[in-house]
Coordinates of N, CA and C in Angstrom, one line a residue:
M157 N 0.7 -1.3 0.1 CA 0.2 0.0 0.2 C 0.9 1.3 -0.1
D158 N 0.4 2.4 0.1 CA 1.1 3.6 -0.7 C 0.2 4.7 -0.1
I159 N 0.7 6.1 0.3 CA -0.5 7.0 0.3 C 0.2 8.3 -0.6
S160 N -0.6 8.8 -1.4 CA -0.3 10.2 -2.1 C -1.0 11.2 -1.4
G161 N -0.2 12.5 -1.1 CA -0.9 13.5 -0.8 C -1.1 14.2 0.8
R162 N 0.1 13.9 1.4 CA 0.1 14.3 2.7 C 0.3 15.6 2.9
H163 N 1.0 16.6 2.1 CA 1.2 17.9 2.1 C -0.3 19.0 1.6
E164 N 0.1 19.7 2.2 CA -0.9 20.7 2.2 C -0.7 21.7 0.8
E165 N -2.3 21.8 0.1 CA -2.0 22.5 -1.3 C -3.1 23.3 -1.0
N166 N -2.8 25.0 -1.5 CA -4.0 25.9 -1.4 C -4.8 25.5 -0.1
G167 N -3.9 25.4 1.3 CA -4.8 25.2 2.4 C -5.5 24.0 2.4
E168 N -5.6 22.9 1.5 CA -6.2 21.8 1.5 C -5.4 20.5 1.6
Y169 N -5.9 19.4 2.4 CA -5.3 18.3 2.0 C -6.4 17.5 1.2
L170 N -5.7 16.6 0.5 CA -6.1 15.5 -0.2 C -5.4 14.1 0.1
M171 N -5.6 13.3 0.6 CA -4.7 12.1 0.8 C -5.1 10.9 0.1
V172 N -4.9 10.5 -0.7 CA -5.2 8.8 -1.5 C -4.3 7.8 -1.1
A173 N -5.1 6.6 -0.6 CA -4.4 5.7 -0.2 C -5.0 4.9 -1.5
A174 N -3.5 4.0 -1.9 CA -4.1 2.7 -2.8 C -3.6 1.4 -2.6
A175 N -4.2 0.7 -2.3 CA -3.9 -0.7 -1.3 C -3.7 -1.8 -2.9
V176 N -2.7 -2.6 -3.0 CA -2.7 -3.5 -4.2 C -2.7 -4.8 -3.6
H177 N -3.4 -5.7 -4.0 CA -3.3 -6.8 -3.9 C -2.2 -8.0 -4.6
A178 N -1.3 -8.5 -4.6 CA -0.7 -9.1 -5.3 C 0.1 -10.2 -5.1
R179 N 0.0 -11.1 -6.0 CA 0.7 -12.2 -5.7 C 2.2 -12.3 -6.2
I180 N 3.3 -12.3 -5.5 CA 4.7 -12.3 -5.7 C 5.9 -13.1 -5.4
D181 N 7.1 -13.3 -5.9 CA 8.0 -13.9 -5.4 C 8.8 -12.7 -4.9
S182 N 10.0 -13.5 -4.3 CA 11.1 -12.4 -4.0 C 11.8 -11.3 -4.7
T183 N 11.8 -11.1 -5.6 CA 12.2 -10.4 -6.7 C 10.6 -9.7 -7.8
R184 N 9.8 -10.1 -7.8 CA 9.0 -9.5 -8.6 C 7.5 -9.7 -8.4
I185 N 6.7 -9.4 -9.1 CA 5.2 -9.1 -9.0 C 4.9 -10.2 -9.8
R186 N 4.3 -11.1 -9.7 CA 3.7 -12.4 -10.3 C 2.2 -12.1 -11.0
S187 N 1.3 -11.5 -10.2 CA 0.0 -10.8 -10.6 C -0.7 -10.0 -9.9
V188 N -1.4 -9.2 -10.7 CA -2.2 -8.1 -9.5 C -3.5 -8.6 -9.8
E189 N -3.9 -9.0 -8.2 CA -5.4 -9.5 -7.9 C -6.5 -8.5 -8.1
G190 N -5.8 -7.1 -7.5 CA -7.2 -6.1 -7.5 C -6.1 -4.9 -6.7
M191 N -7.2 -4.0 -7.3 CA -7.0 -3.0 -5.9 C -8.0 -2.3 -5.3
G192 N -7.9 -1.6 -4.2 CA -8.5 -0.3 -3.6 C -7.9 0.7 -2.9
F193 N -8.8 1.8 -3.0 CA -8.6 3.1 -2.9 C -9.3 3.8 -1.7
A194 N -9.0 4.6 -1.2 CA -10.0 5.6 -0.5 C -9.1 6.9 -0.1
T195 N -10.2 7.7 -0.2 CA -9.6 9.2 0.2 C -9.8 9.8 1.5
V196 N -9.2 10.8 1.5 CA -9.5 11.6 3.0 C -8.8 13.2 3.1
R197 N -10.0 14.2 3.0 CA -9.4 15.5 3.2 C -8.9 16.0 4.3
E198 N -8.7 15.3 5.2 CA -8.1 16.1 6.9 C -6.5 15.7 6.7
G199 N -6.0 16.2 7.8 CA -4.5 16.7 7.8 C -3.6 15.1 8.4
P200 N -2.4 14.6 7.8 CA -1.8 13.7 8.0 C -1.8 13.4 9.5
T201 N -2.5 12.8 10.3 CA -2.1 12.3 11.7 C -2.0 10.6 11.3
L202 N -1.3 10.0 12.3 CA -1.1 8.7 12.4 C -2.9 7.9 12.5
E203 N -3.6 8.8 12.9 CA -5.2 8.0 13.4 C -5.6 8.1 11.6
A204 N -5.6 9.4 11.1 CA -6.4 9.6 10.0 C -5.8 8.6 8.7
T205 N -4.1 8.1 9.4 CA -3.4 7.5 8.1 C -4.2 5.9 8.1
L206 N -4.1 5.7 9.6 CA -4.2 3.9 9.3 C -6.0 3.9 9.2
A207 N -6.5 4.5 9.5 CA -8.2 4.7 9.2 C -8.4 4.9 7.7
L208 N -7.5 6.0 6.8 CA -7.2 5.8 5.4 C -6.9 4.5 4.8
V209 N -5.9 3.9 5.3 CA -5.1 2.9 4.6 C -6.3 1.8 4.9
A210 N -6.8 1.2 6.4 CA -8.0 0.2 6.6 C -8.9 0.1 5.7
E211 N -9.4 1.5 5.1 CA -10.5 1.5 4.2 C -9.6 1.3 2.7
A212 N -8.9 1.9 2.4 CA -8.4 0.9 1.1 C -8.0 -0.4 0.9
V213 N -7.9 -0.9 2.1 CA -7.5 -2.2 2.1 C -8.6 -2.9 2.3
G214 N -9.7 -2.3 2.8 CA -11.6 -3.1 3.0 C -11.9 -2.6 1.3
D215 N -11.3 -1.9 0.7 CA -11.8 -1.8 -1.0 C -11.5 -2.6 -1.9
L216 N -10.8 -3.9 -1.1 CA -9.8 -4.6 -2.2 C -11.1 -5.6 -2.6
P217 N -11.2 -6.0 -3.8 CA -12.0 -7.3 -4.3 C -11.9 -8.4 -3.4
E218 N -11.2 -8.8 -2.8 CA -10.9 -10.0 -1.6 C -9.8 -9.7 -0.5
P219 N -10.4 -9.8 0.7 CA -9.3 -10.0 1.7 C -7.9 -10.6 1.3
P220 N -6.9 -9.2 1.6 CA -5.6 -10.0 1.4 C -5.4 -11.7 2.2
E221 N -4.6 -12.6 1.5 CA -4.4 -13.6 2.2 C -3.2 -13.5 2.9
G222 N -1.9 -12.6 2.6 CA -0.9 -12.1 3.4 C -0.7 -10.7 4.2
P223 N 0.2 -10.4 4.6 CA 0.5 -9.1 5.5 C 0.2 -7.7 3.9
V224 N 0.0 -6.8 5.0 CA -0.4 -5.4 4.5 C 1.2 -5.0 4.3
V225 N 1.6 -4.5 3.7 CA 3.2 -4.0 3.4 C 3.4 -2.7 3.0
S226 N 4.0 -1.9 3.5 CA 4.3 -0.3 3.0 C 5.7 -0.1 3.5
E227 N 6.2 0.9 3.4 CA 7.5 1.8 3.8 C 7.3 2.0 5.0
R228 N 8.4 1.8 5.7 CA 8.4 2.7 7.3 C 7.6 4.0 7.3
G229 N 8.0 4.9 6.3 CA 7.7 6.3 6.5 C 6.3 6.4 6.2
E230 N 5.6 5.8 5.5 CA 3.9 6.0 5.7 C 3.4 6.0 6.7
F231 N 3.6 5.5 8.0 CA 3.3 5.5 9.8 C 4.3 6.0 10.4
Y232 N 5.0 7.1 9.6 CA 5.9 8.2 11.0 C 6.2 7.1 11.5
E233 N 7.1 6.1 10.9 CA 8.2 5.3 11.8 C 7.8 4.4 12.9
E234 N 6.5 4.1 13.0 CA 6.1 3.6 14.2 C 6.5 2.3 13.8
P235 N 6.6 1.6 15.1 CA 6.9 0.2 14.7 C 5.9 -0.7 14.3
A236 N 6.4 -1.6 13.8 CA 5.1 -2.4 13.0 C 4.6 -3.1 13.7
D237 N 4.5 -3.6 15.1 CA 3.9 -4.4 15.9 C 2.9 -3.1 16.6
V238 N 3.3 -1.8 16.5 CA 1.9 -0.9 17.1 C 1.0 -0.6 15.6
V239 N 1.6 -0.4 14.1 CA 0.4 -0.7 13.2 C 0.0 -1.2 12.9
G240 N 0.0 -2.8 13.6 CA -0.2 -3.9 12.9 C -1.3 -4.4 13.3
L241 N -1.5 -3.9 14.8 CA -3.0 -3.7 15.4 C -4.2 -3.2 14.8
S242 N -3.6 -2.3 13.7 CA -4.7 -2.0 12.7 C -5.6 -3.0 11.6
F243 N -4.6 -3.9 11.5 CA -4.7 -4.7 9.9 C -4.7 -6.3 10.4
Q244 N -5.8 -6.7 9.4 CA -5.5 -8.4 9.5 C -5.8 -8.5 8.2
P245 N -4.6 -9.9 8.1 CA -4.2 -10.9 8.8 C -2.9 -10.2 9.8
E246 N -2.2 -9.6 9.0 CA -1.1 -9.1 9.6 C -0.7 -7.8 8.6
F247 N 0.8 -7.3 9.2 CA 0.9 -5.8 8.9 C 2.7 -6.3 9.2
K248 N 3.4 -5.6 7.7 CA 4.9 -5.4 7.7 C 5.3 -4.3 6.9
Y249 N 6.8 -4.4 7.2 CA 7.0 -3.4 6.6 C 8.2 -3.8 5.7
V250 N 8.3 -3.3 4.0 CA 9.2 -3.8 3.3 C 10.3 -4.7 3.3
E251 N 10.4 -5.8 2.9 CA 11.8 -6.6 3.2 C 12.4 -7.2 2.2
S252 N 11.3 -7.4 1.1 CA 12.0 -7.9 -0.3 C 11.7 -7.2 -1.4
I253 N 12.4 -7.2 -2.5 CA 12.5 -6.6 -4.0 C 10.9 -6.7 -4.5
G254 N 10.4 -7.8 -4.3 CA 8.7 -8.1 -4.7 C 7.9 -7.2 -4.0
E255 N 8.2 -7.2 -2.6 CA 7.2 -6.3 -1.8 C 7.7 -4.7 -2.1
R256 N 8.4 -4.8 -2.4 CA 9.1 -3.2 -2.9 C 8.5 -2.9 -4.2
E257 N 8.5 -3.8 -5.2 CA 7.8 -3.4 -6.3 C 6.3 -3.4 -5.9
T258 N 5.8 -4.3 -5.2 CA 4.3 -4.0 -5.3 C 3.8 -2.3 -4.6
V259 N 4.8 -2.2 -3.4 CA 4.6 -0.9 -3.1 C 4.7 0.0 -4.0
Q260 N 5.5 0.2 -5.0 CA 6.1 1.5 -5.7 C 4.4 1.3 -7.1
A261 N 4.2 -0.2 -7.2 CA 2.6 -0.1 -7.9 C 2.0 0.6 -7.5
A262 N 1.6 0.6 -5.9 CA 0.5 1.3 -5.2 C 0.7 2.8 -5.2
H263 N 2.1 2.6 -5.1 CA 2.7 4.3 -5.5 C 2.1 5.4 -6.7
H264 N 2.4 4.7 -7.7 CA 2.0 4.9 -8.9 C 0.2 5.2 -8.7
A265 N -0.5 4.3 -8.4 CA -1.8 4.5 -8.3 C -2.2 5.4 -7.7
A266 N -1.9 5.0 -6.5 CA -2.1 6.4 -5.7 C -2.0 7.9 -6.1
Y267 N -1.0 8.2 -6.6 CA -0.2 9.2 -7.4 C -1.5 9.2 -8.6
A268 N -1.8 8.6 -9.6 CA -2.7 9.0 -10.6 C -4.0 9.2 -9.9
V269 N -4.4 8.7 -9.2 CA -5.8 8.9 -8.6 C -6.0 10.2 -7.9
R270 N -4.8 10.5 -7.3 CA -4.9 11.7 -6.8 C -4.8 12.9 -7.7
D271 N -4.3 12.5 -9.1 CA -4.0 13.6 -9.8 C -5.8 13.8 -10.6
L272 N -6.3 13.1 -10.6 CA -7.6 12.6 -11.1 C -8.6 13.5 -11.0
L273 N -8.2 13.4 -9.4 CA -9.4 14.2 -8.1 C -9.0 15.7 -7.9
L274 N -7.8 16.1 -8.3 CA -7.3 17.6 -8.1 C -8.0 18.2 -9.2

């Protein structure tokens, strides 16, 4: 998952979260099973970010079988076990190249949707 739009523009916020449900191996994406999106116009706080991501993950066509994965900065460097309390089945930060590629796909999707909404 990835979030675009944590910065204020013209006195407003528009954060877009994209969740990508993908089948991966250690080095690449094998298939994309679906995408989920959510938006919010409030400022970026940990609570708002957790709720936004939970909504995007909930928007996936099917619940993920594996963990929700993100870059550490998405959740303000909070430990994975703290962030993980908000997600099922589990949460972790990026560890493999395949996970990084999936987060990158989510980044492009979130940015594109945000561009469409502005």
